[in-house]
GROMACS .gro file of C-alpha atoms in nm:
model
  212
    1MET     CA    1   0.308  -4.948   1.571
    2LYS     CA    2   0.191  -4.697   1.835
    3LYS     CA    3   0.512  -4.477   1.823
    4THR     CA    4   0.517  -4.507   1.428
    5ILE     CA    5   0.134  -4.374   1.432
    6ILE     CA    6   0.260  -4.084   1.664
    7LEU     CA    7   0.564  -3.988   1.515
    8THR     CA    8   0.349  -4.000   1.172
    9PHE     CA    9   0.102  -3.768   1.334
   10THR     CA   10   0.344  -3.521   1.484
   11LEU     CA   11   0.509  -3.493   1.111
   12VAL     CA   12   0.177  -3.419   0.975
   13THR     CA   13   0.134  -3.179   1.238
   14VAL     CA   14   0.465  -3.020   1.196
   15PHE     CA   15   0.402  -2.987   0.823
   16MET     CA   16   0.035  -2.817   0.830
   17ILE     CA   17   0.171  -2.583   1.057
   18ASN     CA   18   0.452  -2.512   0.830
   19ILE     CA   19   0.186  -2.450   0.532
   20ILE     CA   20  -0.033  -2.224   0.758
   21LYS     CA   21   0.272  -2.009   0.840
   22SER     CA   22   0.394  -2.000   0.498
   23GLN     CA   23   0.021  -1.862   0.420
   24THR     CA   24   0.002  -1.631   0.641
   25LYS     CA   25  -0.011  -1.254   0.524
   26TYR     CA   26   0.166  -0.999   0.703
   27ASP     CA   27  -0.105  -0.719   0.774
   28LEU     CA   28   0.022  -0.362   0.675
   29GLU     CA   29  -0.242  -0.202   0.890
   30LYS     CA   30  -0.038  -0.304   1.193
   31LEU     CA   31   0.301  -0.161   1.066
   32ALA     CA   32   0.514  -0.064   1.381
   33TYR     CA   33   0.590   0.318   1.258
   34ARG     CA   34   0.876   0.498   1.371
   35THR     CA   35   1.148   0.171   1.352
   36ALA     CA   36   1.345  -0.004   1.097
   37ILE     CA   37   1.102  -0.297   1.064
   38THR     CA   38   1.358  -0.500   0.952
   39GLU     CA   39   1.150  -0.809   1.038
   40VAL     CA   40   0.885  -0.715   0.774
   41LEU     CA   41   1.101  -0.672   0.517
   42LYS     CA   42   1.325  -0.970   0.561
   43GLY     CA   43   1.292  -1.213   0.264
   44LYS     CA   44   1.008  -0.966   0.115
   45ASP     CA   45   1.233  -0.862  -0.199
   46ALA     CA   46   1.243  -0.499  -0.121
   47TYR     CA   47   1.479  -0.291  -0.339
   48PRO     CA   48   1.582   0.057  -0.221
   49GLU     CA   49   1.490   0.398  -0.389
   50GLU     CA   50   1.637   0.736  -0.360
   51ARG     CA   51   1.326   0.863  -0.316
   52GLU     CA   52   0.937   0.774  -0.363
   53LEU     CA   53   0.803   1.043  -0.654
   54ALA     CA   54   0.460   1.147  -0.481
   55SER     CA   55   0.629   1.215  -0.113
   56SER     CA   56   0.997   1.265  -0.219
   57LEU     CA   57   1.100   1.031   0.110
   58PRO     CA   58   1.374   0.743   0.065
   59CYS     CA   59   1.185   0.391   0.043
   60LEU     CA   60   1.221   0.032   0.035
   61THR     CA   61   0.996  -0.116  -0.227
   62THR     CA   62   0.883  -0.431  -0.313
   63ASN     CA   63   0.678  -0.623  -0.600
   64SER     CA   64   0.616  -0.886  -0.369
   65VAL     CA   65   0.281  -0.793  -0.244
   66ASN     CA   66   0.118  -1.138  -0.205
   67LYS     CA   67   0.289  -1.149   0.082
   68PHE     CA   68   0.067  -0.880   0.222
   69LYS     CA   69  -0.261  -0.757   0.319
   70PHE     CA   70  -0.405  -0.466   0.470
   71GLY     CA   71  -0.672  -0.516   0.737
   72THR     CA   72  -0.950  -0.756   0.556
   73VAL     CA   73  -0.799  -0.701   0.207
   74GLU     CA   74  -0.552  -0.939   0.072
   75PHE     CA   75  -0.323  -0.851  -0.202
   76THR     CA   76  -0.126  -1.091  -0.483
   77SER     CA   77   0.125  -0.968  -0.691
   78GLY     CA   78   0.135  -0.889  -1.043
   79GLY     CA   79  -0.093  -0.654  -1.210
   80GLN     CA   80  -0.415  -0.656  -1.414
   81ASN     CA   81  -0.289  -0.825  -1.683
   82GLY     CA   82  -0.131  -1.086  -1.502
   83ALA     CA   83   0.171  -1.181  -1.291
   84LYS     CA   84   0.439  -1.042  -1.569
   85SER     CA   85   0.235  -0.702  -1.625
   86ASP     CA   86   0.422  -0.397  -1.674
   87LEU     CA   87   0.232  -0.224  -1.408
   88SER     CA   88   0.238  -0.435  -1.094
   89SER     CA   89   0.117  -0.379  -0.776
   90THR     CA   90   0.384  -0.247  -0.534
   91VAL     CA   91   0.428  -0.165  -0.171
   92SER     CA   92   0.701   0.134  -0.060
   93PHE     CA   93   0.799   0.178   0.262
   94LEU     CA   94   0.892   0.535   0.325
   95PHE     CA   95   1.157   0.676   0.564
   96THR     CA   96   1.344   1.002   0.660
   97ASP     CA   97   1.672   0.865   0.592
   98GLN     CA   98   1.872   0.655   0.317
   99LYS     CA   99   1.988   0.376   0.591
  100HIS     CA  100   1.594   0.334   0.654
  101THR     CA  101   1.590   0.329   1.029
  102LYS     CA  102   1.276   0.530   1.083
  103LEU     CA  103   0.948   0.426   0.891
  104VAL     CA  104   0.728   0.709   0.850
  105GLY     CA  105   0.478   0.624   0.568
  106LEU     CA  106   0.363   0.375   0.348
  107VAL     CA  107   0.240   0.369  -0.007
  108ILE     CA  108   0.042   0.114  -0.118
  109ARG     CA  109  -0.010   0.085  -0.530
  110ILE     CA  110  -0.274  -0.203  -0.615
  111GLU     CA  111  -0.293  -0.238  -1.002
  112LYS     CA  112  -0.584  -0.497  -0.983
  113LYS     CA  113  -0.908  -0.350  -1.031
  114THR     CA  114  -1.102  -0.616  -0.773
  115GLU     CA  115  -0.813  -0.554  -0.497
  116ALA     CA  116  -0.806  -0.197  -0.567
  117LYS     CA  117  -1.178  -0.174  -0.523
  118LYS     CA  118  -1.192  -0.404  -0.180
  119LEU     CA  119  -0.890  -0.141  -0.036
  120GLY     CA  120  -1.109   0.141  -0.137
  121LYS     CA  121  -1.420   0.021   0.025
  122TYR     CA  122  -1.242  -0.102   0.312
  123MET     CA  123  -1.091   0.228   0.366
  124ALA     CA  124  -1.436   0.388   0.372
  125ALA     CA  125  -1.611   0.142   0.583
  126LYS     CA  126  -1.346   0.208   0.837
  127TYR     CA  127  -1.289   0.597   0.823
  128GLY     CA  128  -1.600   0.703   0.632
  129LYS     CA  129  -1.666   0.938   0.316
  130GLY     CA  130  -1.305   1.148   0.393
  131ILE     CA  131  -1.270   1.487   0.278
  132VAL     CA  132  -1.252   1.516  -0.118
  133LEU     CA  133  -0.947   1.624  -0.263
  134ALA     CA  134  -1.077   1.542  -0.617
  135ALA     CA  135  -1.411   1.442  -0.723
  136VAL     CA  136  -1.511   1.140  -0.924
  137PRO     CA  137  -1.466   1.217  -1.266
  138LYS     CA  138  -1.796   1.213  -1.453
  139PRO     CA  139  -1.813   1.006  -1.793
  140ARG     CA  140  -1.729   1.166  -2.128
  141ALA     CA  141  -1.936   1.180  -2.435
  142THR     CA  142  -1.763   0.884  -2.580
  143GLY     CA  143  -1.842   0.709  -2.218
  144GLU     CA  144  -1.495   0.662  -2.081
  145VAL     CA  145  -1.412   0.783  -1.713
  146LEU     CA  146  -1.075   0.924  -1.682
  147GLY     CA  147  -0.958   1.126  -1.364
  148TYR     CA  148  -0.760   1.082  -1.033
  149PRO     CA  149  -1.046   1.138  -0.745
  150ALA     CA  150  -0.881   1.141  -0.417
  151VAL     CA  151  -0.983   1.171  -0.022
  152PHE     CA  152  -0.806   1.184   0.288
  153TYR     CA  153  -0.863   1.120   0.622
  154VAL     CA  154  -0.647   1.236   0.931
  155ASP     CA  155  -0.634   0.981   1.216
  156LYS     CA  156  -0.576   1.147   1.532
  157LYS     CA  157  -0.480   0.817   1.731
  158THR     CA  158  -0.159   0.762   1.527
  159ASN     CA  159  -0.137   1.133   1.444
  160GLN     CA  160  -0.138   1.020   1.042
  161THR     CA  161  -0.245   1.138   0.745
  162ILE     CA  162  -0.429   0.897   0.503
  163VAL     CA  163  -0.493   0.977   0.121
  164VAL     CA  164  -0.724   0.715  -0.089
  165ALA     CA  165  -0.625   0.801  -0.457
  166ASP     CA  166  -0.841   0.618  -0.736
  167ASN     CA  167  -0.698   0.595  -1.083
  168TYR     CA  168  -0.909   0.611  -1.380
  169THR     CA  169  -0.667   0.573  -1.694
  170GLU     CA  170  -0.691   0.406  -2.022
  171ILE     CA  171  -0.423   0.149  -2.105
  172ASP     CA  172  -0.401   0.044  -2.501
  173GLY     CA  173  -0.727   0.217  -2.553
  174LYS     CA  174  -0.909  -0.004  -2.260
  175PRO     CA  175  -1.017   0.124  -1.965
  176ASP     CA  176  -0.828   0.056  -1.617
  177PHE     CA  177  -0.852   0.127  -1.275
  178SER     CA  178  -0.605   0.124  -0.997
  179THR     CA  179  -0.570   0.253  -0.616
  180ASP     CA  180  -0.277   0.422  -0.456
  181LEU     CA  181  -0.314   0.455  -0.049
  182PHE     CA  182  -0.068   0.647   0.130
  183ILE     CA  183  -0.032   0.671   0.492
  184ILE     CA  184   0.200   0.954   0.619
  185ASP     CA  185   0.302   1.061   1.007
  186ASN     CA  186   0.172   1.428   1.007
  187GLY     CA  187   0.481   1.701   1.052
  188ILE     CA  188   0.701   1.469   0.827
  189LYS     CA  189   0.878   1.732   0.598
  190VAL     CA  190   0.976   1.680   0.215
  191ALA     CA  191   1.323   1.541   0.101
  192ASP     CA  192   1.343   1.882  -0.118
  193GLN     CA  193   1.616   2.103   0.001
  194GLY     CA  194   1.509   2.462   0.084
  195SER     CA  195   1.105   2.342   0.138
  196SER     CA  196   0.930   2.387   0.423
  197ASP     CA  197   0.617   2.162   0.300
  198THR     CA  198   0.499   1.850   0.485
  199VAL     CA  199   0.458   1.542   0.283
  200ALA     CA  200   0.085   1.529   0.396
  201GLU     CA  201  -0.001   1.883   0.233
  202ARG     CA  202   0.222   1.797  -0.057
  203LEU     CA  203   0.005   1.513  -0.131
  204LYS     CA  204  -0.320   1.731  -0.080
  205ARG     CA  205  -0.214   1.992  -0.304
  206SER     CA  206  -0.096   1.759  -0.565
  207TYR     CA  207  -0.456   1.591  -0.595
  208LYS     CA  208  -0.615   1.912  -0.592
  209ARG     CA  209  -0.418   2.060  -0.882
  210LEU     CA  210  -0.515   1.728  -1.067
  211GLN     CA  211  -0.894   1.849  -1.024
  212GLU     CA  212  -0.809   2.179  -1.196
   0.00000   0.00000   0.00000
């Protein structure tokens, strides 16, 4: 009888541990940059892209963001209108080469308003107000807010530039809000041939132009 109880208890314990492990989200804030991060991407359904548009760098992108979090902010897959939304949250891991051997940046695009707001608040709480690249747009005469406000920070400890950009847009005539978080190693050059721009400078310049 005792053996049966012990065996049952052991099986239940193992079962509970497996559940807890399956529910654990990987913290993207603790990424090991300048590595291949193969363990992070294992089983994450990431697909290669020749270049991430904003940074120009090769990347591995995944829509399975429910397996990740950033600090205290947990993500769920899909978009504002559900898991099958055309605009789904994504995480893109940036590299300097097409073989993805050296991680140099990260792009987190959160399409769910609640999670996007939480991410912005978390970054502001950790880094402060930041340096404004584009100000929060004022409401138009008709009431809608449209624009792409952005701030950036320089993390001297990690030697990285961080850009937090909000997107006030309209989809099918309804207001929409999302957030893009860029983290990039300083000094990394864009992939465009003949250009001496760094990715950080290009990102900052792009958002400044959106304000003009």
